[in-house]
Coordinates of C-alpha atoms in Angstrom, one line a residue:
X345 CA -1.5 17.6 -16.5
X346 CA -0.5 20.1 -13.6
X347 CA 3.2 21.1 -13.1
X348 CA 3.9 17.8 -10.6
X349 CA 2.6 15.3 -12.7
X350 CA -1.3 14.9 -11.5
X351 CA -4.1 14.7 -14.0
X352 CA -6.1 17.9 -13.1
X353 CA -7.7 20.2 -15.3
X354 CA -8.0 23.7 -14.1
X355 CA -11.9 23.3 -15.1
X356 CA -14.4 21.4 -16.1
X357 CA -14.1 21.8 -20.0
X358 CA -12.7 18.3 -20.3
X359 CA -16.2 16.9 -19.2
X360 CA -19.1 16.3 -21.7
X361 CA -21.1 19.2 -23.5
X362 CA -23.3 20.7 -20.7
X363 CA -22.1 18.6 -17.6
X364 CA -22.0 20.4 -14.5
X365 CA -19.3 18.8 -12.5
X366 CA -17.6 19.6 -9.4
X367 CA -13.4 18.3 -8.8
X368 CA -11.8 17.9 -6.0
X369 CA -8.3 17.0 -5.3
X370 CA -6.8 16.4 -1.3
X371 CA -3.4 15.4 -0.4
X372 CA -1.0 15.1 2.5
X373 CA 0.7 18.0 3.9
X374 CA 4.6 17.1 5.4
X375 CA 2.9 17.1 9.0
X376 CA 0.2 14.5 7.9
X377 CA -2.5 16.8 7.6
X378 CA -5.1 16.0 5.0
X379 CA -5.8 19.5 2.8
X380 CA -8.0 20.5 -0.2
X381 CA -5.5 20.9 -2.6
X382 CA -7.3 21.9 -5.8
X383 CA -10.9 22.6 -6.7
X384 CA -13.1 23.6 -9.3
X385 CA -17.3 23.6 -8.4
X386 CA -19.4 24.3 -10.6
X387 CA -23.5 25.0 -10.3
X388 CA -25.1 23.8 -8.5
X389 CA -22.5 22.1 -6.5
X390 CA -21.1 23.7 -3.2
X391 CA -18.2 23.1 -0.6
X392 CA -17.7 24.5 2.6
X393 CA -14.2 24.3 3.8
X394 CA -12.2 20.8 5.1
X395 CA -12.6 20.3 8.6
X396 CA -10.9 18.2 11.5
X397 CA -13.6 15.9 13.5
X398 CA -12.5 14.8 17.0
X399 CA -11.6 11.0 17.1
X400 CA -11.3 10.9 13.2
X401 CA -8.3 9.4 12.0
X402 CA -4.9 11.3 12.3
X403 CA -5.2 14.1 9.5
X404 CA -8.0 13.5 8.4
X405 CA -10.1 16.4 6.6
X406 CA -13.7 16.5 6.5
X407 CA -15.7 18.0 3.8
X408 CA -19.8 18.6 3.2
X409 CA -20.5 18.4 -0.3
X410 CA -24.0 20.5 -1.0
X411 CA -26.3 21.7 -3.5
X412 CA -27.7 24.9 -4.7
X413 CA -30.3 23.6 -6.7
X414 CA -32.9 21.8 -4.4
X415 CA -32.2 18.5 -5.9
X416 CA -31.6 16.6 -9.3
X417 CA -33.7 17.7 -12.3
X418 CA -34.9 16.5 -15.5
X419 CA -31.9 16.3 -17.9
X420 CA -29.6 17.1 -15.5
X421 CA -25.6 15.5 -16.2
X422 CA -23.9 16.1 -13.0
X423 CA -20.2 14.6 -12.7
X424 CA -18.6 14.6 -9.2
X425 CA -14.4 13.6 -8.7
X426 CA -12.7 13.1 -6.3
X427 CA -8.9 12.9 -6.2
X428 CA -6.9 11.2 -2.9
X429 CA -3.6 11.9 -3.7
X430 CA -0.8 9.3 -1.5
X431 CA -1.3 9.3 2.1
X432 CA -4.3 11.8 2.2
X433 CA -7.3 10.8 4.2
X434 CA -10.7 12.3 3.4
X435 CA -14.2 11.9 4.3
X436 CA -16.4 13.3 2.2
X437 CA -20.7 13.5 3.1
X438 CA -23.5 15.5 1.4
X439 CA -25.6 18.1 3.9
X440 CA -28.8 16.4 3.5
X441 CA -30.8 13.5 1.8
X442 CA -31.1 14.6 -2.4
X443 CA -34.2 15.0 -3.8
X444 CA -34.7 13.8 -7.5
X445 CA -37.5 15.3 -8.8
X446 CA -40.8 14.5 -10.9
X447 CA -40.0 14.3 -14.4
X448 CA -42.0 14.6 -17.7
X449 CA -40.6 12.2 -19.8
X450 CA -36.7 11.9 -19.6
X451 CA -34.3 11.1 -17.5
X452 CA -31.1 12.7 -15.2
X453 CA -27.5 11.4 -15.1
X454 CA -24.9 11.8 -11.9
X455 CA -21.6 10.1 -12.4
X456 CA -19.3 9.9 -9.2
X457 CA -15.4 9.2 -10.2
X458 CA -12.7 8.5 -7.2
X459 CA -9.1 8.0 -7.3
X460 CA -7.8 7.1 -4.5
X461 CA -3.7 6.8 -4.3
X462 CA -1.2 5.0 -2.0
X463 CA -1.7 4.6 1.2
X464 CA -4.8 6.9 1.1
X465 CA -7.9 6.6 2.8
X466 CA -11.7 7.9 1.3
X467 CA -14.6 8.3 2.7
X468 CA -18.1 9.1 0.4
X469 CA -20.4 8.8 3.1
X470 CA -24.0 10.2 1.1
X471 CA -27.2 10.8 2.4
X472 CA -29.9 9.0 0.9
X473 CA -31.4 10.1 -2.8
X474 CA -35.2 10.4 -2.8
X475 CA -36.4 9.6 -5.7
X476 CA -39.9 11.4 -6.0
X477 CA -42.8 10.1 -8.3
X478 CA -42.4 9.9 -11.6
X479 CA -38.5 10.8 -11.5
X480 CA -35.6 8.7 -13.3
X481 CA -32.2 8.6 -12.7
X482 CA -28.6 6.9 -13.6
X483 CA -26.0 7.0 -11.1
X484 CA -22.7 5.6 -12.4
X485 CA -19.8 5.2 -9.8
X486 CA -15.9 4.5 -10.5
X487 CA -13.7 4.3 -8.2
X488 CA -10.0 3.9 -9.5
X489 CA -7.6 2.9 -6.1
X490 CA -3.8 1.9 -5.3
X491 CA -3.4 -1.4 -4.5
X492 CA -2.2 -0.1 -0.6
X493 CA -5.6 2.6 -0.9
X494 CA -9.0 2.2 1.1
X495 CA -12.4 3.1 0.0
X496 CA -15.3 3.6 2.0
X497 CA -19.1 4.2 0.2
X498 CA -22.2 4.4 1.4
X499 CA -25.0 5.4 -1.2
X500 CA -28.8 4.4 -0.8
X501 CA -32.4 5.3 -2.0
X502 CA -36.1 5.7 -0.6
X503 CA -39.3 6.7 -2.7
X504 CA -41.8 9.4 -2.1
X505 CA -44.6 10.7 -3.7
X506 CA -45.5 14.6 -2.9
X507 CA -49.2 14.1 -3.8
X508 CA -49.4 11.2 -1.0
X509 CA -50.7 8.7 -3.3
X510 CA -47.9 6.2 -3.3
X511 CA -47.2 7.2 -6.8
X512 CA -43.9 5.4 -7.9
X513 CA -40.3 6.6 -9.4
X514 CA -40.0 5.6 -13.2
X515 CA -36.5 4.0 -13.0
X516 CA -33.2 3.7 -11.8
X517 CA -30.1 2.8 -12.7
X518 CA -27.3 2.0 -10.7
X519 CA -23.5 1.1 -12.2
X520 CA -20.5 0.8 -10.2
X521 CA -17.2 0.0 -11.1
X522 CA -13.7 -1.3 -9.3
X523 CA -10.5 -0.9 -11.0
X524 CA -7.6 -1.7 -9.0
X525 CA -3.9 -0.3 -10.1
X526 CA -2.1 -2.8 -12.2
X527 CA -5.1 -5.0 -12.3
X528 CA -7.8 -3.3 -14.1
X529 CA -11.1 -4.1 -13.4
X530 CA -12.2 -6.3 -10.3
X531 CA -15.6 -5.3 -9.3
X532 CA -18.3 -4.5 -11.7
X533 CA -21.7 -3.8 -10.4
X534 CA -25.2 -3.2 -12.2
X535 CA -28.7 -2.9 -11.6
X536 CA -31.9 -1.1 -13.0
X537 CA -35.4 -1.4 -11.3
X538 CA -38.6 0.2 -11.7
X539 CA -40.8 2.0 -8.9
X540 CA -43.6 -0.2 -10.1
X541 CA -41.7 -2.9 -8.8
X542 CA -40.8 -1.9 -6.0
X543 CA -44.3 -0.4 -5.2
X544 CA -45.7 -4.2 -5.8
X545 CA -43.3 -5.5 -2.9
X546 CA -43.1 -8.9 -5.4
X547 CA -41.7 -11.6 -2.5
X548 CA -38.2 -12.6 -3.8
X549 CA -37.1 -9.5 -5.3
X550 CA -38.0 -6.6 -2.9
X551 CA -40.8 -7.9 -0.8
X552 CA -42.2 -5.4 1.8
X553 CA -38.6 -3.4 1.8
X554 CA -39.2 -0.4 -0.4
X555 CA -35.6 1.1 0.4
X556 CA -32.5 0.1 -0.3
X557 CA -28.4 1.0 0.9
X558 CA -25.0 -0.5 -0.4
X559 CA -22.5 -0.3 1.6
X560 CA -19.3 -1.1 0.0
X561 CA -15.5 -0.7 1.4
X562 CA -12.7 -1.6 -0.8
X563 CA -9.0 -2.2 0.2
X564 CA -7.1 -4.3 -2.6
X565 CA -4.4 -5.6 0.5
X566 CA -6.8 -7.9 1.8
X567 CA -6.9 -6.1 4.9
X568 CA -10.6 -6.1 5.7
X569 CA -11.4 -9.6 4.9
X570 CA -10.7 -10.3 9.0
X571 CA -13.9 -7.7 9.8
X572 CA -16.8 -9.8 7.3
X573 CA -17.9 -11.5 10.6
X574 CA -17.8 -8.1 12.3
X575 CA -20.4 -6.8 9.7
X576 CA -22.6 -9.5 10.0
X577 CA -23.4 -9.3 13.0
X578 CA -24.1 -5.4 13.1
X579 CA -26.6 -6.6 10.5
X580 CA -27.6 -9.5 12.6
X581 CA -28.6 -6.7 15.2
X582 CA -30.3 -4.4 13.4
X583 CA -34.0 -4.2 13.1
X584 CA -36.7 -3.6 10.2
X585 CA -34.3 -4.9 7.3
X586 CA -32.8 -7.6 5.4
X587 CA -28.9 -7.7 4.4
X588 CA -26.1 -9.8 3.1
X589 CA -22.5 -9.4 3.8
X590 CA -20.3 -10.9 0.4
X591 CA -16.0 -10.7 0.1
X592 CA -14.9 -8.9 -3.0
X593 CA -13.0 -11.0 -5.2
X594 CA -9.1 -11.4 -4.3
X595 CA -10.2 -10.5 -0.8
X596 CA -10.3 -6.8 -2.2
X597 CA -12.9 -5.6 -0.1
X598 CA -16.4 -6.2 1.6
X599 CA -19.8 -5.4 -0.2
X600 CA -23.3 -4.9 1.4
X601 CA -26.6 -4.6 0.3
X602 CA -29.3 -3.3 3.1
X603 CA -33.0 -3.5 2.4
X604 CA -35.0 -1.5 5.0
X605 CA -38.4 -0.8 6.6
X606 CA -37.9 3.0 6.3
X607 CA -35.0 5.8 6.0
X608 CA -34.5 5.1 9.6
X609 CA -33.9 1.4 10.2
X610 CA -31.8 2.2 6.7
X611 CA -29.4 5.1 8.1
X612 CA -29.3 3.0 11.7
X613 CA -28.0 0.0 9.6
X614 CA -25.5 1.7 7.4
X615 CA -24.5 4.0 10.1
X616 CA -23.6 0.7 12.0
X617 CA -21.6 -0.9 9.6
X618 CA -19.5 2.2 9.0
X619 CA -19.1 2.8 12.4
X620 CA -17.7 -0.9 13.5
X621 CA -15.3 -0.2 10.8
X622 CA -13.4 2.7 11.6
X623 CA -13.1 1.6 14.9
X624 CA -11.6 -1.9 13.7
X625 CA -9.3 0.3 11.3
X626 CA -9.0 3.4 13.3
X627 CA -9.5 2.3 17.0
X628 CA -12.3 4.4 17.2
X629 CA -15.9 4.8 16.2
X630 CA -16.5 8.2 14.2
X631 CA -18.6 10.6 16.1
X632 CA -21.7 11.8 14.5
X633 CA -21.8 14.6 11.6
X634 CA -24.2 17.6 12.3
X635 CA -26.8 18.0 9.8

């Protein structure tokens, strides 16, 4: 425990035999201003430093989370967290789409943990994983937020095959979990699906959609609940995909699950959701992140 009471180790050692992980923890300078206020990154993640986008909200610090390794490996166990101290307000993005590579036989792991404290506000905007041929991955995500907090996350896969002959991913796994101070768990999330089935575009499960986005925004208040109708129709408008807009239980948030044509009508759709709302919350729609 550091010397004002936060749980952050000074490394990584506290994380399993041969994770690589990367920490980071932001909070609120006196003058509102968001700052990074602890890290440790470890291969192969990389940071640049916190930024302030024009027309974000007030304080907020922006922050590209990269990679030195070209992608996700074979036996890979990354671990990302992400601290929001009280107050803070962060927006986090990767620098590109993540490529998970062709495996022999086993699989990788990436586990994504958030905190996100009073009256904070976190963003974990990522660019799509592509999942190549033959490649299998688990991503677990758990997000642990103050009952005042908001959470923002936008994850999403597409499938390629190098070789060009529609060759499909082995598997993945996705697990994603809510806990909400002072009332444990309230959202619990889990699926697993093969490439083959998504190759065979089975009518009922993923029919002719072969990728796929959540969108998911959490605030425990009930203050987003007003915006479901907002999201719909974004959705409504959109073109080459098929979505559902659902309320979290206890009106703790909004969840969405975007199947797509392609990466494009994908990033257009999730883009759009995001967009209409930070302006709803912020006044505002974010401007667009160079990449």
């Amino acid at each position: 425990m550091a010397a004002d009471g936060s749980v952050f180790p000074e490394s990584c050692a506290d994380f399993a035999s041969g994770e690589r992980c990367a920490r980071l923890h932001f909070a609120s300078s006196p003058a509102g201003r968001t700052f990074l206020r602890r890290q440790h990154v470890a291969y192969p993640f990389h940071i640049c430093r916190p930024f302030m986008v024009e027309g974000d909200p007030d304080g907020m610090a922006s922050l590209y989370l990269q990679s030195c390794a070209g992608g996700i490996y074979e036996n890979d166990r990354l671990h990302l967290d992400i601290s929001a101290d009280a107050d803070s307000r962060v927006h986090v993005t990767t620098q590109a789409s993540t490529i998970v590579h062709t495996m022999a036989g086993d699989s990788a792991r990436l586990e994504t943990t958030l905190r996100v404290g009073a009256n904070a506000w976190l963003e974990m905007i990522s660019d799509p994983l592509i999942l190549f041929s033959g490649s299998s991955l688990s991503s677990d995500v758990h997000l642990s937020i103050d009952p005042t907090g908001l959470a923002v996350l936008v994850d999403s896969f597409l499938l390629h095959d190098p070789q060009g002959t529609e060759r499909p991913f082995s598997r993945f796994v996705s697990d994603t979990s809510i806990d909400v101070d002072g009332r444990g768990c309230v959202v619990r999330d889990r699926y697993s699906v093969t490439g083959a089935v998504v190759s065979e575009r089975i009518p009922g499960i993923t029919g002719r959609y072969r990728v796929q986005g959540t969108f998911l925004a959490v605030a425990p208040d009930g203050r987003l609940a007003p915006f479901e109708r907002d999201l719909r129709q974004v959705l409504a408008d959109a073109r080459g995909i098929y979505a559902g807009v659902s309320q979290l239980p206890g009106s703790a948030g909004l969840w969405c699950r975007v199947l797509a044509d392609d990466a494009v009508a994908l990033r257009a759709a999730l883009n759009g959701l995001w967009s209409i709302l930070r302006e709803k919350l912020a006044g505002r729609r974010p401007r667009p992140r160079r990449k």
